[in-house]
CSV table of C-alpha atoms in Angstrom, one decimal:
chain,number,residue,atom,x,y,z
A,1,MET,CA,52.5,51.5,37.2
A,2,PHE,CA,50.3,49.3,34.9
A,3,ASN,CA,47.4,47.8,36.9
A,4,PHE,CA,46.5,44.5,35.1
A,5,ARG,CA,43.3,44.0,37.2
A,6,GLU,CA,41.9,47.4,36.2
A,7,TRP,CA,42.8,46.9,32.6
A,8,ASN,CA,41.2,43.5,32.5
A,9,SER,CA,37.9,44.8,34.0
A,10,PHE,CA,37.9,47.6,31.4
A,11,TYR,CA,38.6,45.1,28.6
A,12,VAL,CA,35.7,42.8,29.6
A,13,LEU,CA,33.3,45.7,29.7
A,14,ARG,CA,34.3,46.9,26.3
A,15,MET,CA,34.0,43.4,24.9
A,16,LYS,CA,30.5,43.0,26.3
A,17,LYS,CA,29.6,46.2,24.5
A,18,TYR,CA,30.9,45.1,21.1
A,19,LEU,CA,30.0,41.4,21.2
A,20,PRO,CA,26.7,41.8,19.4
A,21,ILE,CA,28.4,43.8,16.7
A,22,LEU,CA,31.1,41.2,16.4
A,23,ALA,CA,28.6,38.4,16.2
A,24,VAL,CA,26.8,40.1,13.3
A,25,PHE,CA,30.1,40.7,11.5
A,26,LEU,CA,31.1,37.1,11.8
A,27,LEU,CA,27.7,35.9,10.6
A,28,PHE,CA,28.0,37.8,7.3
A,29,ASN,CA,31.7,37.6,6.7
A,30,CYS,CA,32.7,34.1,7.7
A,31,LYS,CA,31.3,31.9,4.9
A,32,SER,CA,30.8,28.3,5.7
A,33,GLU,CA,31.7,25.6,3.2
A,34,PRO,CA,28.7,24.6,1.0
A,35,LYS,CA,27.2,21.2,1.9
A,36,LYS,CA,28.8,18.5,-0.2
A,37,ASN,CA,26.7,15.6,-1.6
A,38,ARG,CA,27.7,12.2,-0.3
A,39,ILE,CA,29.5,10.0,-2.8
A,40,ILE,CA,27.2,7.1,-3.7
A,41,LYS,CA,28.7,3.7,-4.3
A,42,SER,CA,28.0,1.5,-7.3
A,43,ASN,CA,28.7,-1.9,-8.6
A,44,VAL,CA,28.7,-3.4,-12.1
A,45,PHE,CA,25.9,-6.0,-12.1
A,46,LYS,CA,26.8,-7.3,-15.5
A,47,SER,CA,28.8,-6.3,-18.6
A,48,ILE,CA,27.4,-7.0,-22.1
A,49,GLU,CA,28.9,-6.9,-25.6
A,50,ILE,CA,26.7,-7.0,-28.7
A,51,PRO,CA,28.6,-7.6,-32.0
A,52,ILE,CA,27.7,-5.3,-34.8
A,53,ASN,CA,28.5,-5.6,-38.5
A,54,GLU,CA,31.1,-3.4,-40.3
A,55,ASP,CA,28.3,-1.4,-42.0
A,56,PHE,CA,26.7,-0.5,-38.6
A,57,ALA,CA,28.0,2.7,-37.0
A,58,PRO,CA,25.9,3.6,-33.9
A,59,LYS,CA,24.7,7.2,-33.6
A,60,LYS,CA,25.1,7.7,-29.9
A,61,ILE,CA,22.8,10.7,-29.6
A,62,ARG,CA,19.7,8.4,-29.4
A,63,THR,CA,19.3,5.0,-27.8
A,64,GLN,CA,15.9,3.7,-26.7
A,65,TYR,CA,15.2,0.8,-24.4
A,66,PHE,CA,11.9,-1.1,-24.5
A,67,PHE,CA,10.6,-4.5,-23.7
A,68,SER,CA,7.9,-6.9,-24.8
A,69,ASP,CA,6.8,-10.4,-24.2
A,70,SER,CA,9.7,-11.6,-26.3
A,71,GLY,CA,12.4,-9.9,-24.3
A,72,GLN,CA,14.4,-6.6,-23.8
A,73,TYR,CA,15.4,-4.5,-26.8
A,74,LEU,CA,17.7,-1.6,-27.6
A,75,ALA,CA,17.0,0.7,-30.6
A,76,ILE,CA,19.8,2.7,-32.0
A,77,GLN,CA,20.4,4.5,-35.3
A,78,ASN,CA,23.0,3.5,-37.9
A,79,LYS,CA,25.1,6.3,-39.3
A,80,VAL,CA,26.4,4.2,-42.3
A,81,ASN,CA,23.1,2.8,-43.6
A,82,PHE,CA,20.1,5.1,-43.1
A,83,GLU,CA,18.2,2.9,-40.7
A,84,ILE,CA,17.3,2.1,-37.0
A,85,GLY,CA,18.7,-1.2,-35.7
A,86,ILE,CA,16.8,-3.0,-32.9
A,87,PHE,CA,18.9,-5.4,-30.9
A,88,ASN,CA,17.7,-8.1,-28.5
A,89,LEU,CA,19.6,-7.5,-25.2
A,90,ASP,CA,19.1,-11.1,-24.1
A,91,SER,CA,20.3,-12.9,-27.3
A,92,LYS,CA,22.7,-10.0,-28.1
A,93,LYS,CA,21.6,-10.2,-31.8
A,94,LEU,CA,20.1,-7.8,-34.3
A,95,ALA,CA,16.4,-8.5,-34.2
A,96,HIS,CA,15.0,-6.0,-36.7
A,97,ILE,CA,15.9,-3.1,-39.0
A,98,ILE,CA,13.6,-0.1,-39.7
A,99,PRO,CA,14.7,1.3,-43.0
A,100,LEU,CA,14.7,5.1,-43.5
A,101,GLN,CA,14.6,7.2,-46.6
A,102,LYS,CA,15.6,10.8,-47.1
A,103,GLN,CA,13.4,11.5,-50.1
A,104,GLY,CA,10.4,10.1,-51.8
A,105,PRO,CA,7.0,9.1,-50.5
A,106,ASN,CA,8.6,7.8,-47.3
A,107,GLY,CA,11.2,10.5,-47.0
A,108,VAL,CA,12.0,12.0,-43.6
A,109,GLY,CA,14.7,14.5,-44.8
A,110,LEU,CA,17.5,15.2,-42.2
A,111,ASN,CA,16.8,12.8,-39.4
A,112,ASN,CA,17.5,14.1,-35.9
A,113,GLY,CA,16.4,11.3,-33.6
A,114,PHE,CA,13.4,9.0,-33.1
A,115,GLU,CA,10.9,7.8,-30.6
A,116,ILE,CA,9.4,4.3,-30.7
A,117,LEU,CA,5.8,4.4,-29.4
A,118,SER,CA,4.7,0.9,-30.0
A,119,GLN,CA,5.7,-2.3,-31.8
A,120,ASP,CA,4.8,-0.9,-35.1
A,121,CYS,CA,5.0,2.9,-34.7
A,122,VAL,CA,8.1,5.0,-34.7
A,123,LEU,CA,8.3,8.8,-34.7
A,124,ILE,CA,11.1,10.6,-36.6
A,125,ALA,CA,12.2,14.2,-35.7
A,126,SER,CA,13.6,16.0,-38.7
A,127,ILE,CA,15.0,19.4,-39.8
A,128,PRO,CA,13.2,21.6,-40.8
A,129,PRO,CA,11.0,20.8,-37.7
A,130,ARG,CA,8.6,18.0,-38.6
A,131,ILE,CA,7.5,14.8,-37.0
A,132,HIS,CA,7.1,11.8,-39.3
A,133,PHE,CA,5.0,8.8,-38.3
A,134,LEU,CA,6.4,5.5,-39.7
A,135,ASN,CA,5.7,1.8,-39.2
A,136,PHE,CA,8.4,-0.8,-38.7
A,137,ALA,CA,8.7,-1.4,-42.4
A,138,GLY,CA,9.7,2.3,-42.9
A,139,ASN,CA,6.5,3.3,-44.6
A,140,LYS,CA,5.4,6.9,-43.7
A,141,LYS,CA,1.8,7.1,-42.5
A,142,SER,CA,1.7,10.8,-41.9
A,143,SER,CA,3.8,13.9,-41.2
A,144,LEU,CA,3.3,17.0,-39.1
A,145,ALA,CA,5.1,20.4,-39.2
A,146,ILE,CA,6.2,21.8,-35.8
A,147,ASP,CA,5.9,25.5,-36.5
A,148,ASP,CA,6.1,28.4,-34.1
A,149,PRO,CA,5.7,31.8,-35.8
A,150,GLU,CA,6.7,33.7,-32.7
A,151,ASN,CA,10.0,31.9,-32.0
A,152,LYS,CA,10.9,31.1,-35.6
A,153,ALA,CA,13.1,28.2,-34.3
A,154,ASN,CA,14.5,25.9,-37.0
A,155,TYR,CA,15.5,22.9,-35.0
A,156,LEU,CA,13.8,19.8,-33.6
A,157,ALA,CA,15.4,16.8,-31.9
A,158,ALA,CA,14.3,13.5,-30.4
A,159,THR,CA,17.6,12.5,-28.6
A,160,ASN,CA,18.6,11.1,-25.3
A,161,GLU,CA,18.7,14.7,-23.9
A,162,THR,CA,15.4,15.8,-25.4
A,163,PRO,CA,13.3,12.7,-26.3
A,164,LEU,CA,9.7,13.2,-27.3
A,165,LEU,CA,7.5,12.5,-24.3
A,166,PHE,CA,4.3,10.5,-24.8
A,167,SER,CA,1.5,10.6,-22.3
A,168,GLU,CA,-2.0,9.3,-22.8
A,169,ASN,CA,-3.2,11.1,-26.0
A,170,SER,CA,-0.6,13.7,-26.0
A,171,LEU,CA,3.0,14.1,-27.2
A,172,TYR,CA,5.3,16.7,-25.8
A,173,GLY,CA,8.4,18.2,-27.4
A,174,ILE,CA,10.9,20.9,-26.6
A,175,GLN,CA,12.6,23.3,-28.9
A,176,PRO,CA,14.8,25.6,-26.7
A,177,TYR,CA,16.8,27.1,-29.5
A,178,PHE,CA,17.2,30.4,-31.4
A,179,GLN,CA,18.4,31.1,-34.9
A,180,ASP,CA,21.2,33.4,-33.7
A,181,LEU,CA,21.8,33.0,-30.0
A,182,TYR,CA,24.5,35.7,-30.1
A,183,ARG,CA,22.0,38.3,-31.2
A,184,THR,CA,19.2,37.0,-29.0
A,185,SER,CA,18.3,39.5,-26.3
A,186,GLU,CA,17.2,38.8,-22.7
A,187,SER,CA,13.7,40.0,-23.6
A,188,ASP,CA,13.6,37.6,-26.6
A,189,LEU,CA,14.6,34.8,-24.2
A,190,LYS,CA,11.8,35.6,-21.7
A,191,LYS,CA,9.1,35.7,-24.4
A,192,SER,CA,10.0,32.3,-25.9
A,193,LYS,CA,7.8,29.3,-25.4
A,194,PRO,CA,10.0,26.2,-25.7
A,195,ILE,CA,7.5,23.4,-25.0
A,196,PHE,CA,4.9,22.2,-27.5
A,197,LYS,CA,2.1,19.7,-27.2
A,198,LEU,CA,0.5,17.5,-29.8
A,199,ASN,CA,-3.0,16.3,-28.9
A,200,PHE,CA,-4.2,13.2,-30.7
A,201,GLY,CA,-7.7,13.2,-29.0
A,202,GLY,CA,-9.5,14.3,-32.2
A,203,LYS,CA,-9.5,13.2,-35.8
A,204,ILE,CA,-6.6,15.6,-36.5
A,205,ALA,CA,-3.6,16.1,-34.3
A,206,LYS,CA,-3.7,19.6,-32.8
A,207,LEU,CA,-0.4,21.5,-32.1
A,208,ASN,CA,-0.3,23.9,-29.2
A,209,TRP,CA,2.6,25.9,-27.8
A,210,LEU,CA,2.2,25.9,-24.0
A,211,SER,CA,2.3,29.3,-22.2
A,212,ILE,CA,5.5,28.2,-20.3
A,213,PHE,CA,8.4,30.6,-20.3
A,214,ARG,CA,12.0,30.4,-19.3
A,215,PRO,CA,12.9,31.6,-15.8
A,216,GLU,CA,13.1,35.4,-15.3
A,217,ASP,CA,16.6,35.2,-13.8
A,218,GLU,CA,18.1,32.7,-16.3
A,219,TRP,CA,20.6,35.3,-17.7
A,220,GLU,CA,21.0,37.3,-14.6
A,221,GLU,CA,24.7,36.5,-14.4
A,222,GLY,CA,25.3,36.7,-18.2
A,223,LYS,CA,24.1,35.0,-21.4
A,224,LYS,CA,24.3,31.2,-21.3
A,225,SER,CA,23.4,28.4,-23.7
A,226,PRO,CA,19.7,27.6,-23.6
A,227,ASP,CA,20.3,23.9,-24.1
A,228,VAL,CA,18.3,21.6,-21.8
A,229,SER,CA,17.5,18.0,-21.1
A,230,TRP,CA,14.2,16.6,-19.7
A,231,ALA,CA,12.3,13.6,-18.4
A,232,HIS,CA,8.8,12.9,-17.1
A,233,ASN,CA,7.0,11.0,-14.4
A,234,GLY,CA,3.2,10.9,-14.3
A,235,ASP,CA,1.8,14.4,-14.6
A,236,THR,CA,5.2,16.0,-14.0
A,237,ILE,CA,7.9,17.1,-16.6
A,238,ILE,CA,11.3,17.9,-15.2
A,239,VAL,CA,13.4,20.3,-17.3
A,240,SER,CA,17.1,20.2,-16.6
A,241,PRO,CA,19.1,23.1,-18.1
A,242,GLN,CA,22.7,22.3,-19.1
A,243,LEU,CA,24.0,25.5,-17.5
A,244,ASP,CA,21.9,25.8,-14.4
A,245,HIS,CA,21.7,23.9,-11.1
A,246,LYS,CA,18.0,24.6,-11.0
A,247,PHE,CA,15.3,22.3,-12.5
A,248,TRP,CA,12.0,23.6,-13.8
A,249,ILE,CA,9.0,21.5,-12.6
A,250,VAL,CA,6.2,21.5,-15.1
A,251,SER,CA,2.6,20.2,-14.6
A,252,LYS,CA,1.1,18.6,-17.7
A,253,SER,CA,-2.5,19.0,-16.5
A,254,GLN,CA,-2.0,22.6,-15.5
A,255,GLU,CA,0.3,23.4,-18.4
A,256,LYS,CA,2.5,25.6,-16.3
A,257,VAL,CA,5.7,25.7,-14.2
A,258,ILE,CA,4.7,24.8,-10.7
A,259,GLY,CA,8.1,25.3,-9.1
A,260,TYR,CA,11.9,25.0,-9.2
A,261,LYS,CA,14.3,22.8,-7.4
A,262,THR,CA,18.1,23.0,-7.1
A,263,ALA,CA,20.3,19.9,-7.6
A,264,LYS,CA,24.0,20.9,-7.6
A,265,SER,CA,26.9,18.6,-8.3
A,266,ASN,CA,30.1,18.9,-6.2
A,267,LYS,CA,32.0,19.1,-9.4
A,268,ILE,CA,30.3,22.1,-11.0
A,269,ASN,CA,30.8,25.6,-9.5
A,270,GLY,CA,30.2,27.9,-12.4
A,271,PHE,CA,29.0,28.0,-16.0
A,272,ARG,CA,30.4,29.3,-19.3
A,273,ILE,CA,29.1,32.8,-20.0
A,274,ILE,CA,28.8,33.8,-23.7
A,275,GLU,CA,30.6,37.1,-24.2
A,276,GLY,CA,30.9,37.2,-28.0
A,277,TYR,CA,31.2,35.1,-31.1
A,278,PRO,CA,33.4,31.9,-30.8
A,279,ASN,CA,37.1,32.4,-31.5
A,280,GLY,CA,39.0,29.2,-32.2
A,281,ASP,CA,38.8,26.8,-29.2
A,282,GLU,CA,38.4,29.5,-26.6
A,283,GLU,CA,34.7,28.8,-25.9
A,284,ILE,CA,35.3,25.0,-25.9
A,285,ILE,CA,38.1,25.5,-23.3
A,286,LYS,CA,35.7,27.6,-21.2
A,287,ASP,CA,33.1,24.9,-21.4
A,288,LEU,CA,35.6,22.2,-20.3
A,289,LYS,CA,36.9,24.4,-17.5
A,290,ASN,CA,33.4,25.0,-16.0
A,291,GLY,CA,31.7,21.7,-16.7
A,292,ARG,CA,28.0,21.3,-17.3
A,293,TYR,CA,25.0,19.1,-16.9
A,294,GLU,CA,23.9,16.7,-19.6
A,295,ALA,CA,21.1,14.1,-19.9
A,296,LEU,CA,18.4,13.6,-17.4
A,297,LEU,CA,16.9,10.1,-17.2
A,298,TYR,CA,13.9,8.8,-15.1
A,299,ASP,CA,14.2,5.3,-13.7
A,300,SER,CA,10.6,4.1,-13.4
A,301,TYR,CA,11.8,0.8,-11.9
A,302,ARG,CA,13.6,2.4,-9.0
A,303,LYS,CA,11.6,5.7,-8.9
A,304,VAL,CA,14.7,7.9,-9.2
A,305,PHE,CA,16.2,10.4,-11.6
A,306,TYR,CA,19.7,10.4,-12.9
A,307,ARG,CA,21.2,13.8,-13.8
A,308,PHE,CA,24.5,13.3,-15.7
A,309,PHE,CA,27.2,15.9,-15.7
A,310,TYR,CA,30.6,16.7,-17.1
A,311,SER,CA,33.1,17.6,-14.4
A,312,GLU,CA,35.2,20.8,-14.7
A,313,ILE,CA,38.6,19.8,-16.2
A,314,ASP,CA,41.8,21.4,-17.4
A,315,TRP,CA,42.2,20.2,-21.0
A,316,GLU,CA,46.0,20.6,-20.8
A,317,ASN,CA,46.2,17.7,-18.4
A,318,TYR,CA,45.0,15.3,-21.2
A,319,ASN,CA,46.7,14.1,-24.3
A,320,LEU,CA,43.7,15.2,-26.4
A,321,THR,CA,42.6,18.4,-28.1
A,322,PRO,CA,39.8,20.5,-26.6
A,323,ARG,CA,37.5,19.4,-29.4
A,324,GLN,CA,38.3,15.7,-28.8
A,325,LEU,CA,37.5,16.2,-25.1
A,326,LEU,CA,34.3,18.0,-25.7
A,327,GLN,CA,33.1,15.2,-28.1
A,328,ASN,CA,34.0,12.4,-25.7
A,329,HIS,CA,34.4,13.9,-22.3
A,330,SER,CA,36.8,12.2,-20.0
A,331,LYS,CA,35.1,13.0,-16.6
A,332,VAL,CA,31.5,12.0,-16.4
A,333,GLY,CA,29.4,11.8,-13.2
A,334,VAL,CA,25.8,11.4,-12.2
A,335,LEU,CA,23.5,12.8,-9.5
A,336,VAL,CA,21.0,10.3,-8.1
A,337,LEU,CA,17.8,12.0,-7.0
A,338,ASN,CA,14.5,10.7,-5.5
A,339,GLN,CA,11.1,11.5,-6.9
A,340,ASP,CA,11.0,14.7,-5.0
A,341,LEU,CA,14.3,15.7,-6.7
A,342,GLU,CA,16.2,15.5,-3.4
A,343,ILE,CA,19.8,14.4,-3.9
A,344,MET,CA,20.6,10.9,-2.6
A,345,GLY,CA,24.2,11.1,-3.7
A,346,GLU,CA,26.5,11.6,-6.6
A,347,HIS,CA,28.8,9.2,-8.4
A,348,HIS,CA,32.0,9.9,-10.4
A,349,PHE,CA,33.0,7.5,-13.1
A,350,GLY,CA,36.6,6.8,-13.8
A,351,THR,CA,38.6,8.7,-16.5
A,352,ASN,CA,37.2,7.8,-20.0
A,353,TYR,CA,35.0,5.2,-18.5
A,354,VAL,CA,31.8,6.4,-20.2
A,355,GLN,CA,30.9,7.0,-23.8
A,356,THR,CA,29.0,10.2,-23.5
A,357,TRP,CA,25.3,10.4,-24.4
A,358,ASN,CA,25.1,6.7,-24.7
A,359,TYR,CA,23.2,5.4,-21.7
A,360,PHE,CA,19.6,4.3,-20.9
A,361,VAL,CA,17.5,2.8,-18.1
A,362,GLY,CA,16.5,-0.9,-18.1
A,363,LYS,CA,14.8,-3.3,-15.8
A,364,LYS,CA,18.2,-4.6,-14.5
A,365,GLY,CA,19.8,-1.2,-13.8
A,366,LEU,CA,21.4,1.8,-15.5
A,367,TYR,CA,23.1,0.8,-18.8
A,368,ILE,CA,26.3,2.8,-19.3
A,369,SER,CA,28.2,2.6,-22.6
A,370,THR,CA,31.9,1.8,-21.9
A,371,ASN,CA,33.0,2.2,-25.5
A,372,ASN,CA,34.5,5.7,-25.2
A,373,PRO,CA,36.9,6.1,-28.2
A,374,ASN,CA,39.6,7.5,-25.9
A,375,ARG,CA,39.8,4.1,-24.0
A,376,ASP,CA,42.5,1.6,-24.8
A,377,ASP,CA,40.0,-1.1,-25.2
A,378,PHE,CA,37.7,0.8,-27.6
A,379,ASP,CA,36.2,-1.6,-30.2
A,380,GLU,CA,34.0,-0.3,-33.0
A,381,ASN,CA,32.8,-3.8,-33.7
A,382,PHE,CA,30.7,-4.0,-30.5
A,383,LEU,CA,28.1,-2.2,-28.5
A,384,LYS,CA,29.5,-2.4,-25.0
A,385,TYR,CA,27.6,-1.6,-21.8
A,386,ASP,CA,28.0,-2.0,-18.0
A,387,ILE,CA,24.8,-2.4,-16.1
A,388,ILE,CA,25.3,-0.1,-13.0
A,389,ARG,CA,23.6,-0.5,-9.7
A,390,PHE,CA,23.7,2.0,-6.9
A,391,GLU,CA,23.7,1.4,-3.2
A,392,GLY,CA,20.4,2.2,-1.5
A,393,LEU,CA,18.2,1.3,-4.5
A,394,ASN,CA,16.1,-1.8,-4.9
A,395,TYR,CA,16.6,-4.2,-7.7
A,396,GLU,CA,14.4,-7.2,-8.7
A,397,ASP,CA,17.3,-9.7,-9.1
């Protein structure tokens, strides 16, 4: 006859014996859900529209905000006429034009972005890699080749993702590219020096490639795009790879990487791995499916960083081709981080709310272009921005 009391005592003893083993098993096999970032709320402080002429087509890869005693200004390049337009954000009028030339004594060749350093000095990044120094009349004062015999890179940009960073007597640039990424080996990647420094302390500007290398484990899970964005604050440069959750923290004074920090979005769980040469739209679809990080901006007024990202999406859910979606992504979000790169929260903009690449920081808040070509209210006759403010941040007005 079955004795329940004896069986129960035996069962309890057996369980006591195996409880430690069971606990270890549960510890390593029951994965907890990763911690999610809180969703940070925002509001539109103000919307602005700046009328532009028919012969002004803004090149969204580079917008630069600056202010002077006479007001706040936005500089943006014109794709139709070879020039940079400077708009007064208060009067909403075109205040000045910097004419550019491709050839001749003031020629800058193939222009790939700019950086305004002062009220009469603008730097033009060109291909092959050179930096041209112009005044606001478009006259070229000097030009400097950005050569790296070891990397043999042939690309230089001064865009919203990789602006030229000016600090005291030094100018920093980044050139994280290779002539043929598909043939680039992991050892080539580890030997590359992507960051250069121009020192203007002497009579002649001195070019130096810093002994800063890419992370050892960058291609540990497979070959990825080396594209990055960056921003700086004081002595620190923050490098934000497009296909990595991890920042590089670079010290200007020490000229080395002093650490790494992870800032992961809720909407990005993997990255596109390069397995061969592109075939049709396959790689674009993989990029859309995985999502990626985009521009990194520093807000010196609120002492925070904004890390923009494209959410992972299924292109078949949209009435657009993969190429159209990649060019003007429908799902854009932003991580808001404090000065220590700790996540304060993340915000997801509505479908087609944002015109990608076209955003900048101003005294009143974060300016987001709402002129995405996929929106019903898209209007090529205006520059359109919403000034976004996030909960928990301090604003002057």
